[in-house]
Short mmCIF file of C-alpha atoms in Angstrom, two decimals:
data_model
loop_
_atom_site.label_atom_id
_atom_site.label_comp_id
_atom_site.label_asym_id
_atom_site.label_seq_id
_atom_site.Cartn_x
_atom_site.Cartn_y
_atom_site.Cartn_z
CA GLN E 223 -124.88 256.20 -71.20
CA ALA E 224 -127.59 253.50 -70.84
CA LEU E 225 -130.33 256.09 -71.46
CA GLU E 226 -128.50 257.36 -74.53
CA GLU E 227 -128.22 253.83 -75.94
CA GLU E 228 -131.92 253.23 -75.22
CA GLY E 229 -132.77 256.47 -77.07
CA ASP E 230 -130.63 255.44 -80.04
CA ALA E 231 -132.29 252.01 -80.16
CA GLU E 232 -135.74 253.64 -80.13
CA LYS E 233 -134.69 256.03 -82.89
CA HIS E 234 -133.42 253.14 -85.05
CA GLN E 235 -136.69 251.27 -84.43
CA LEU E 236 -138.75 254.27 -85.56
CA VAL E 237 -136.61 254.69 -88.68
CA ALA E 238 -136.99 250.95 -89.45
CA MET E 239 -140.79 251.14 -89.02
CA HIS E 240 -140.97 254.21 -91.27
CA GLN E 241 -138.79 252.43 -93.83
CA GLN E 242 -141.13 249.40 -93.80
CA ARG E 243 -144.23 251.60 -94.31
CA VAL E 244 -142.63 253.53 -97.19
CA MET E 245 -141.42 250.31 -98.86
CA ALA E 246 -144.88 248.71 -98.53
CA HIS E 247 -146.40 251.76 -100.25
CA ILE E 248 -143.75 251.73 -103.01
CA ASN E 249 -144.19 247.98 -103.60
CA GLU E 250 -147.95 248.46 -103.88
CA ARG E 251 -147.43 251.19 -106.49
CA LYS E 252 -144.99 249.00 -108.45
CA LYS E 253 -147.44 246.08 -108.41
CA GLU E 254 -150.34 248.26 -109.61
CA ALA E 255 -148.23 249.84 -112.36
CA MET E 256 -146.89 246.48 -113.56
CA GLY E 257 -150.49 245.15 -113.70
CA CYS E 258 -151.57 248.21 -115.70
CA TYR E 259 -148.61 247.80 -118.11
CA THR E 260 -148.97 244.05 -118.76
CA GLN E 261 -152.72 244.45 -119.24
CA ALA E 262 -152.18 247.31 -121.70
CA LEU E 263 -149.70 245.18 -123.68
CA ASN E 264 -152.13 242.24 -123.70
CA ASP E 265 -154.93 244.33 -125.23
CA ASN E 266 -155.61 243.30 -128.80
CA PRO E 267 -154.40 245.46 -130.43
CA PRO E 268 -152.42 247.37 -127.74
CA ASN E 269 -153.38 251.04 -127.40
CA THR E 270 -150.17 253.09 -127.76
CA HIS E 271 -151.32 255.91 -125.46
CA ARG E 272 -152.44 253.49 -122.72
CA VAL E 273 -149.20 251.46 -122.94
CA GLN E 274 -147.16 254.67 -122.68
CA LYS E 275 -149.13 255.95 -119.65
CA CYS E 276 -148.87 252.59 -117.82
CA LEU E 277 -145.15 252.23 -118.60
CA GLN E 278 -144.49 255.77 -117.37
CA LYS E 279 -146.39 254.92 -114.18
CA LEU E 280 -144.20 251.82 -113.72
CA LEU E 281 -140.96 253.72 -114.43
CA ARG E 282 -141.99 256.41 -111.90
CA ALA E 283 -142.70 253.75 -109.25
CA LEU E 284 -139.32 252.08 -109.90
CA HIS E 285 -137.57 255.44 -109.79
CA LYS E 286 -139.31 256.26 -106.49
CA ASP E 287 -138.00 252.96 -105.12
CA ARG E 288 -134.45 253.74 -106.29
CA HIS E 289 -134.58 257.31 -104.97
CA HIS E 290 -135.84 256.17 -101.56
CA THR E 291 -133.26 253.35 -101.35
CA ILE E 292 -130.39 255.77 -102.02
CA SER E 293 -131.83 258.39 -99.62
CA HIS E 294 -132.14 255.78 -96.87
CA TYR E 295 -128.53 254.66 -97.40
CA ARG E 296 -127.31 258.28 -97.24
CA HIS E 297 -129.32 258.83 -94.04
CA LEU E 298 -127.69 255.74 -92.52
CA LEU E 299 -124.23 256.93 -93.53
CA SER E 300 -124.68 260.18 -91.61
CA SER E 301 -126.58 258.74 -88.62
CA SER E 302 -125.00 255.29 -88.18
CA PHE E 303 -121.98 254.60 -90.39
CA GLU E 304 -121.61 251.01 -89.07
CA GLN E 305 -125.25 250.21 -89.88
CA ALA E 306 -124.77 251.63 -93.39
CA GLU E 307 -121.74 249.34 -93.83
CA ARG E 308 -123.84 246.35 -92.77
CA GLU E 309 -126.66 247.26 -95.18
CA LYS E 310 -124.46 248.23 -98.14
CA ALA E 311 -124.55 244.81 -99.86
CA LEU E 312 -128.35 244.58 -99.52
CA THR E 313 -128.75 248.15 -100.78
CA LEU E 314 -126.61 247.39 -103.83
CA GLU E 315 -128.59 244.20 -104.48
CA HIS E 316 -131.86 246.14 -104.34
CA LEU E 317 -130.61 248.88 -106.68
CA THR E 318 -129.41 246.23 -109.15
CA ASP E 319 -132.84 244.54 -109.03
CA ILE E 320 -134.55 247.88 -109.73
CA ASP E 321 -132.27 248.47 -112.75
CA LYS E 322 -133.08 244.96 -114.04
CA MET E 323 -136.81 245.66 -113.73
CA VAL E 324 -136.42 248.96 -115.62
CA ASN E 325 -134.52 247.18 -118.43
CA GLN E 326 -136.99 244.27 -118.52
CA SER E 327 -140.00 246.60 -118.67
CA LEU E 328 -138.45 248.32 -121.72
CA GLN E 329 -137.58 244.95 -123.31
CA MET E 330 -141.25 243.93 -123.05
CA LEU E 331 -141.87 246.47 -125.84
CA ASP E 332 -139.61 244.44 -128.17
CA ARG E 333 -142.44 241.96 -128.77
CA PHE E 334 -144.34 244.83 -130.41
CA PRO E 335 -142.05 246.39 -133.07
CA GLU E 336 -144.57 249.08 -133.97
CA LEU E 337 -144.98 250.12 -130.31
CA ARG E 338 -141.21 249.99 -129.81
CA SER E 339 -140.59 252.32 -132.75
CA LYS E 340 -143.28 254.75 -131.54
CA ILE E 341 -142.46 255.04 -127.83
CA GLY E 342 -139.20 253.12 -127.17
CA GLN E 343 -136.86 256.12 -127.42
CA LEU E 344 -139.40 258.34 -125.66
CA MET E 345 -139.44 255.96 -122.65
CA GLU E 346 -135.63 255.80 -122.50
CA ASP E 347 -135.55 259.60 -122.48
CA TYR E 348 -138.20 259.54 -119.75
CA ILE E 349 -135.94 257.39 -117.53
CA GLN E 350 -133.06 259.82 -118.02
CA ALA E 351 -135.36 262.76 -117.18
CA LEU E 352 -136.39 261.04 -113.93
CA ARG E 353 -132.79 260.24 -113.00
CA SER E 354 -131.52 263.72 -113.80
CA LYS E 355 -133.77 265.06 -111.00
CA ASP E 356 -131.67 263.09 -108.50
CA GLU E 357 -128.31 264.23 -107.22
CA THR E 358 -126.89 260.90 -108.32
CA PRO E 359 -123.16 260.96 -109.00
CA GLY E 360 -121.82 258.93 -111.89
CA SER E 361 -123.24 258.32 -115.33
CA LEU E 362 -126.98 258.70 -115.75
CA LEU E 363 -126.92 256.29 -118.65
CA ALA E 364 -125.31 253.36 -116.85
CA MET E 365 -127.77 251.02 -115.16
CA THR E 366 -125.34 248.31 -114.07
CA ARG E 367 -124.28 246.81 -110.76
CA ASP E 368 -120.84 248.48 -111.08
CA ALA E 369 -122.40 251.89 -111.72
CA GLU E 370 -124.69 251.56 -108.67
CA ALA E 371 -121.74 250.33 -106.54
CA ALA E 372 -119.72 253.38 -107.65
CA ILE E 373 -122.59 255.67 -106.53
CA LEU E 374 -122.75 254.06 -103.07
CA ASP E 375 -118.94 254.18 -102.78
CA LYS E 376 -118.95 257.88 -103.69
CA TYR E 377 -121.48 258.68 -100.93
CA ARG E 378 -119.52 256.53 -98.47
CA ALA E 379 -116.24 258.24 -99.34
CA ASP E 380 -117.82 261.71 -98.95
CA VAL E 381 -119.12 260.90 -95.47
CA ALA E 382 -115.87 259.18 -94.43
CA ALA E 383 -113.88 262.25 -95.57
CA LYS E 384 -116.19 264.57 -93.57
CA GLN E 385 -115.84 262.36 -90.50
CA GLU E 386 -112.04 262.35 -90.83
CA GLU E 387 -112.03 266.15 -91.15
CA LYS E 388 -114.28 266.45 -88.09
CA GLU E 389 -111.91 264.15 -86.16
CA ARG E 390 -108.90 266.20 -87.31
CA GLN E 391 -110.58 269.45 -86.17
CA ARG E 392 -111.46 267.82 -82.83
CA GLU E 393 -107.84 266.74 -82.37
CA LEU E 394 -106.58 270.24 -83.24
CA GLU E 395 -109.03 271.78 -80.75
CA LYS E 396 -107.85 269.32 -78.08
CA GLN E 397 -104.22 270.25 -78.78
CA ARG E 398 -105.08 273.98 -78.60
CA LYS E 399 -106.83 273.49 -75.25
CA GLU E 400 -103.87 271.53 -73.88
CA GLN E 401 -101.50 274.24 -75.10
CA ARG E 402 -103.59 276.97 -73.43
CA LYS E 403 -103.73 274.93 -70.20
CA LYS E 404 -99.95 274.44 -70.30
CA GLU E 405 -99.44 278.18 -70.85
CA ARG E 406 -101.74 279.02 -67.91
CA VAL E 407 -99.80 276.61 -65.65
CA GLU E 408 -96.48 278.13 -66.76
CA LEU E 409 -97.81 281.66 -66.15
CA ARG E 410 -98.99 280.66 -62.67
CA GLU E 411 -95.64 279.08 -61.85
CA GLU E 412 -93.80 282.16 -63.14
CA LYS E 413 -96.07 284.39 -61.03
CA HIS E 414 -95.34 282.27 -57.93
CA ARG E 415 -91.57 282.44 -58.61
CA VAL E 416 -91.70 286.23 -58.97
CA GLU E 417 -93.81 286.57 -55.82
CA ALA E 418 -91.49 284.24 -53.89
CA LYS E 419 -88.49 286.27 -55.06
CA LEU E 420 -90.14 289.54 -54.02
CA ASN E 421 -91.16 288.12 -50.64
CA GLY E 422 -87.63 286.88 -50.07
CA ARG E 423 -86.22 290.31 -50.87
CA ASP E 424 -88.64 291.93 -48.42
CA LYS E 425 -87.48 289.58 -45.65
CA PHE E 426 -83.76 290.14 -46.10
CA ASP E 427 -83.81 293.79 -47.10
CA PRO E 428 -82.13 295.61 -44.20
CA ALA E 429 -83.67 298.90 -45.36
#
């Protein structure tokens, strides 16, 4: 039991270290992309192609962050449900922050009406294209706290339902084993009764 707990603790530590490394890499990419985007917007005049490329880079980095955050939460749900419950509020907060950054990065185009009219819709379609690659339940269009909460709740409910089903199957198997054990005991007792009866007949049979 102690060894098992030690193994679990080590496993959680490795997962946490991996998570830190991945997040550091993602944050670096977001920072670079945001620098590229703001610099492209500050060019006088801004180059449409460069702005588009930098904004796409930023949206990809933000999407990567969102995708990894959801994947990590799903991994926790299946490996440590209690840990997932503890981290749910933080996960939701992080997803909401990502959505805000996506919206703010698009709003930055509003200062440049010509740019907005050229690539605004294109960038919104780009976000939807990125999101449609994910198996994310719920509306692709909604980027709100409630929508993200609904996604996390859906994953949680799926795992909880699977766990309940597993528990139900385990209970059924336990009942079947107990029934088989009871039947074996009854068969043994019946056999002993028959043998005792036969032995008794042999003793008292005058023939």
